[in-house]
C-alpha cells in the first residue's frame, strides 16, 4: 500500500479518535448545565452573536470547544440559557458585555391607527405611542387601519424577520364580529381553503363563539400574513367583518392589556418567541 493510504501503518488519520467521538456524543446528549442554566433566559449562542463574536453557528462552535464560561463554569451544552444582565460571561477569559439595547414590546392597537412610524396623511400612527423611546423601532407585521389588537414592536431584526417569514408558520388568533348568521359549513370551508384574488387562504382553526339575529362572533386562527386576509376570507363566505381584533401572536397573548397601551414583554415571553422561530 502507498504511504498516503489511510490504512497504511503510521498514517495519521483525520477521523476523530474513539475518545473524541465519545466526548462529542456526551456533549451533544447532555442537557443544559444545571449550575448556570436560566429557564427564562436567552440562548447562550445568541448572547455571544449579539455581542459581535460571529455568526450563530460560529458561536455554537465556541461553546462546543469549551471556550465559554458562565459564572466561572465552562459550558459546552448548546441548550443552555442565560441571563446576560445578571450572569458573568467570558470567552477565552475575555469578559463579554451583552448588548442591552434590544427592545421587545406588545402594543394593543386601537382602530384607526396606522401600523407605521409615520403617516403622510397625518393619521395617528405608532410613533404617537412611542414618544418616550429613543431606539429605532419597527413593527412585526402589520394590522390594517380598522383592525385592533396585538402588534409586536422591536428593534431585533432577526427575530422580526423570522416571525413574519412563512417558513415558521407563526399562528395569529383573531376575534371577529361578522354580519349575519354563520352557516354550519363555514368552518370547514375556511379550513379547506378559500380562493382569493392572490391565491388560496386557509384557516388553521375556526370556532363560533356567539350568535344573535344580525351578528355572529367567531374566533379564527391562521398563520398567513397576507394583507386583510381575515376580512377577505369572511367576505368570501358571505359574512362581512364589522369588527376585528387580534388577540394572540404566536405565544404572546393580548389578555387584559388596555387599548393604546405599550408594554415590555416579560423574559419568558421573549424566550417563547425565540423558541417559536428556533433562536
XYZ file of C-alpha atoms in Angstrom:
279
model
C 0.000 0.000 0.000
C 1.155 3.572 -0.672
C 2.270 5.716 2.344
C -0.649 8.060 1.627
C -3.147 5.259 2.020
C -5.084 5.893 5.274
C -4.848 2.172 6.015
C -1.036 2.151 5.860
C 0.995 1.832 9.119
C 1.944 5.168 10.631
C -0.598 7.112 8.646
C -2.243 9.848 10.738
C -5.979 9.529 10.250
C -8.173 12.609 10.093
C -11.021 10.708 11.681
C -11.710 11.570 15.335
C -10.471 9.049 17.863
C -12.830 6.872 19.850
C -12.276 9.123 22.873
C -13.060 12.258 20.845
C -16.231 10.687 19.473
C -17.329 9.674 22.956
C -16.708 13.191 24.298
C -18.677 14.727 21.430
C -21.582 12.322 21.935
C -21.635 13.086 25.654
C -21.658 16.817 24.968
C -24.460 16.594 22.429
C -26.625 14.387 24.623
C -26.105 16.400 27.793
C -28.794 18.799 28.876
C -28.249 22.427 29.867
C -25.671 22.909 32.623
C -27.727 22.996 35.846
C -25.387 25.416 37.652
C -25.809 28.275 35.188
C -28.955 27.480 33.156
C -31.785 30.029 33.448
C -35.060 28.627 32.157
C -36.405 32.075 31.215
C -33.095 33.266 29.795
C -31.669 33.712 26.300
C -29.751 31.043 24.410
C -26.047 31.449 25.129
C -25.081 31.366 21.438
C -27.463 34.266 20.735
C -25.902 36.320 23.521
C -22.459 35.707 22.025
C -23.623 36.531 18.494
C -25.317 39.724 19.687
C -22.038 40.682 21.374
C -20.293 40.530 17.978
C -18.386 37.250 18.307
C -19.501 35.952 14.928
C -22.408 34.122 13.382
C -24.737 31.969 15.456
C -23.058 28.834 14.110
C -19.577 30.180 14.934
C -20.717 30.957 18.477
C -22.117 27.454 18.833
C -18.679 26.138 17.935
C -17.094 28.346 20.626
C -19.402 26.717 23.170
C -18.755 23.168 21.965
C -14.996 23.820 22.036
C -15.196 24.647 25.741
C -14.100 28.253 25.287
C -17.113 29.824 27.015
C -17.585 30.276 30.769
C -20.700 31.411 32.570
C -20.245 32.397 36.217
C -16.866 30.641 36.142
C -18.314 27.366 34.794
C -17.274 26.041 31.377
C -20.425 25.484 29.338
C -20.457 23.104 26.364
C -24.199 22.477 26.052
C -25.972 24.373 23.264
C -29.291 24.262 25.099
C -28.021 26.478 27.898
C -29.945 29.701 28.502
C -28.511 32.578 30.484
C -29.435 35.989 31.869
C -26.798 38.286 30.316
C -27.743 41.100 32.687
C -27.177 39.056 35.843
C -24.514 36.488 34.900
C -20.815 36.806 34.085
C -19.900 35.512 30.609
C -16.328 35.001 29.361
C -14.862 33.702 26.092
C -11.172 32.749 26.265
C -11.040 34.624 29.605
C -12.315 37.804 27.917
C -15.410 39.271 29.524
C -18.420 39.579 27.203
C -20.671 42.585 27.549
C -24.099 41.705 26.239
C -25.983 44.274 24.229
C -28.727 45.788 26.346
C -30.335 47.747 23.535
C -32.801 45.075 22.388
C -36.414 46.129 22.896
C -39.474 43.861 22.771
C -42.885 45.483 23.147
C -46.517 44.442 22.890
C -48.987 47.099 21.748
C -52.768 46.954 21.849
C -53.519 48.922 18.700
C -56.799 50.837 18.636
C -58.883 51.276 15.480
C -57.827 53.998 13.062
C -54.139 53.838 13.924
C -51.669 53.251 11.071
C -49.198 50.381 11.538
C -46.240 52.602 10.665
C -43.885 55.023 12.399
C -45.197 57.942 10.339
C -48.071 58.748 8.007
C -48.054 61.280 5.160
C -51.775 61.875 5.712
C -51.221 62.870 9.326
C -53.210 59.999 10.806
C -52.396 58.506 14.191
C -49.506 56.045 13.945
C -47.161 54.043 16.182
C -44.815 56.956 16.843
C -47.644 58.664 18.758
C -47.380 55.865 21.336
C -43.562 55.725 21.392
C -42.723 59.353 22.156
C -40.509 58.465 25.124
C -38.484 55.836 23.255
C -35.247 56.767 21.525
C -34.452 53.401 19.893
C -35.037 52.769 16.205
C -38.095 50.520 16.479
C -40.274 48.792 13.909
C -43.438 46.714 13.969
C -43.585 42.963 13.342
C -46.055 42.539 10.512
C -48.995 44.917 10.496
C -52.659 45.391 11.294
C -54.810 47.353 8.883
C -56.183 50.763 9.785
C -59.524 49.488 11.118
C -58.183 46.375 12.892
C -57.471 46.397 16.609
C -55.344 44.282 18.886
C -51.910 42.829 19.402
C -48.970 44.234 17.466
C -45.357 43.466 18.368
C -42.732 46.222 18.215
C -38.973 45.609 18.441
C -35.506 46.522 17.190
C -34.448 42.866 16.894
C -34.342 42.473 13.137
C -33.548 38.762 13.084
C -36.448 37.874 15.352
C -38.844 40.121 13.434
C -37.848 38.595 10.097
C -38.383 35.067 11.352
C -41.729 35.879 12.971
C -43.053 37.140 9.640
C -41.408 34.525 7.398
C -43.880 31.917 6.046
C -41.390 29.135 6.842
C -42.068 29.365 10.588
C -45.877 29.402 10.267
C -46.441 31.592 13.323
C -50.122 31.454 14.178
C -52.218 34.545 14.823
C -55.585 34.430 16.604
C -58.414 36.842 15.797
C -61.724 37.625 17.454
C -64.076 38.505 14.613
C -67.521 40.087 14.694
C -69.317 39.490 11.403
C -72.642 40.474 9.907
C -75.343 37.804 9.665
C -75.632 34.191 10.748
C -72.655 31.956 10.043
C -73.570 28.880 8.026
C -72.779 25.484 9.512
C -70.250 24.642 6.829
C -68.249 27.896 7.060
C -65.628 26.472 9.420
C -64.982 23.502 7.132
C -64.815 25.763 4.078
C -62.335 28.121 5.711
C -60.097 25.249 6.804
C -60.286 23.615 3.386
C -59.258 26.870 1.737
C -60.922 29.938 0.268
C -59.943 31.142 -3.210
C -58.927 34.821 -3.031
C -57.554 37.065 -5.749
C -53.988 36.362 -4.558
C -54.394 32.613 -4.038
C -55.953 30.164 -1.611
C -56.102 31.119 2.068
C -56.765 28.578 4.804
C -57.707 28.899 8.459
C -55.894 26.654 10.950
C -58.968 26.598 13.168
C -62.412 28.191 13.375
C -64.835 28.478 16.271
C -68.297 30.033 16.551
C -68.428 31.845 19.907
C -71.792 33.612 19.839
C -74.665 34.453 17.520
C -77.533 36.960 17.503
C -80.116 37.572 14.760
C -77.938 40.145 12.997
C -74.356 39.346 14.035
C -72.059 36.456 14.897
C -68.831 36.302 16.902
C -66.161 33.853 15.764
C -62.526 33.022 16.510
C -60.162 32.376 13.615
C -56.572 31.109 13.865
C -54.289 31.239 10.837
C -50.618 31.655 10.053
C -50.981 33.645 6.839
C -49.704 37.215 6.989
C -51.348 38.396 3.782
C -52.972 41.805 3.643
C -56.506 41.945 5.127
C -56.736 38.164 4.791
C -59.309 37.620 7.576
C -61.618 40.307 6.218
C -61.356 38.910 2.680
C -61.973 35.330 3.796
C -65.106 36.214 5.752
C -66.365 38.413 2.914
C -65.922 35.447 0.570
C -68.179 33.224 2.698
C -70.896 35.888 2.949
C -70.187 37.308 6.411
C -68.570 40.762 6.157
C -66.449 41.773 9.155
C -67.782 44.547 11.376
C -65.032 44.379 13.998
C -61.667 42.587 14.024
C -59.304 42.168 16.988
C -56.038 40.206 17.019
C -55.810 38.578 20.438
C -52.689 36.441 20.046
C -49.445 36.474 18.047
C -47.587 33.175 18.359
C -47.167 32.554 22.105
C -47.962 36.177 23.082
C -51.466 36.929 24.385
C -53.198 40.301 24.444
C -55.012 39.251 27.649
C -56.232 42.257 29.660
C -53.859 44.834 28.170
C -55.621 48.169 27.734
C -56.162 49.596 24.277
C -53.457 52.064 23.308
C -51.054 50.683 25.926
C -47.490 49.668 25.059
C -45.792 47.222 27.442
C -42.431 45.450 27.647
C -42.567 41.718 27.059
C -41.609 39.564 30.024
C -38.402 37.462 29.794
C -40.438 34.256 29.482
C -42.456 35.778 26.625
C -39.271 36.768 24.783
C -37.920 33.263 25.308
C -41.143 31.750 23.965
C -40.988 33.927 20.827
C -37.378 32.937 20.161
C -38.127 29.253 20.666
C -41.022 29.528 18.210
C -38.594 30.543 15.455
C -35.591 28.453 16.501
C -33.466 31.182 18.080
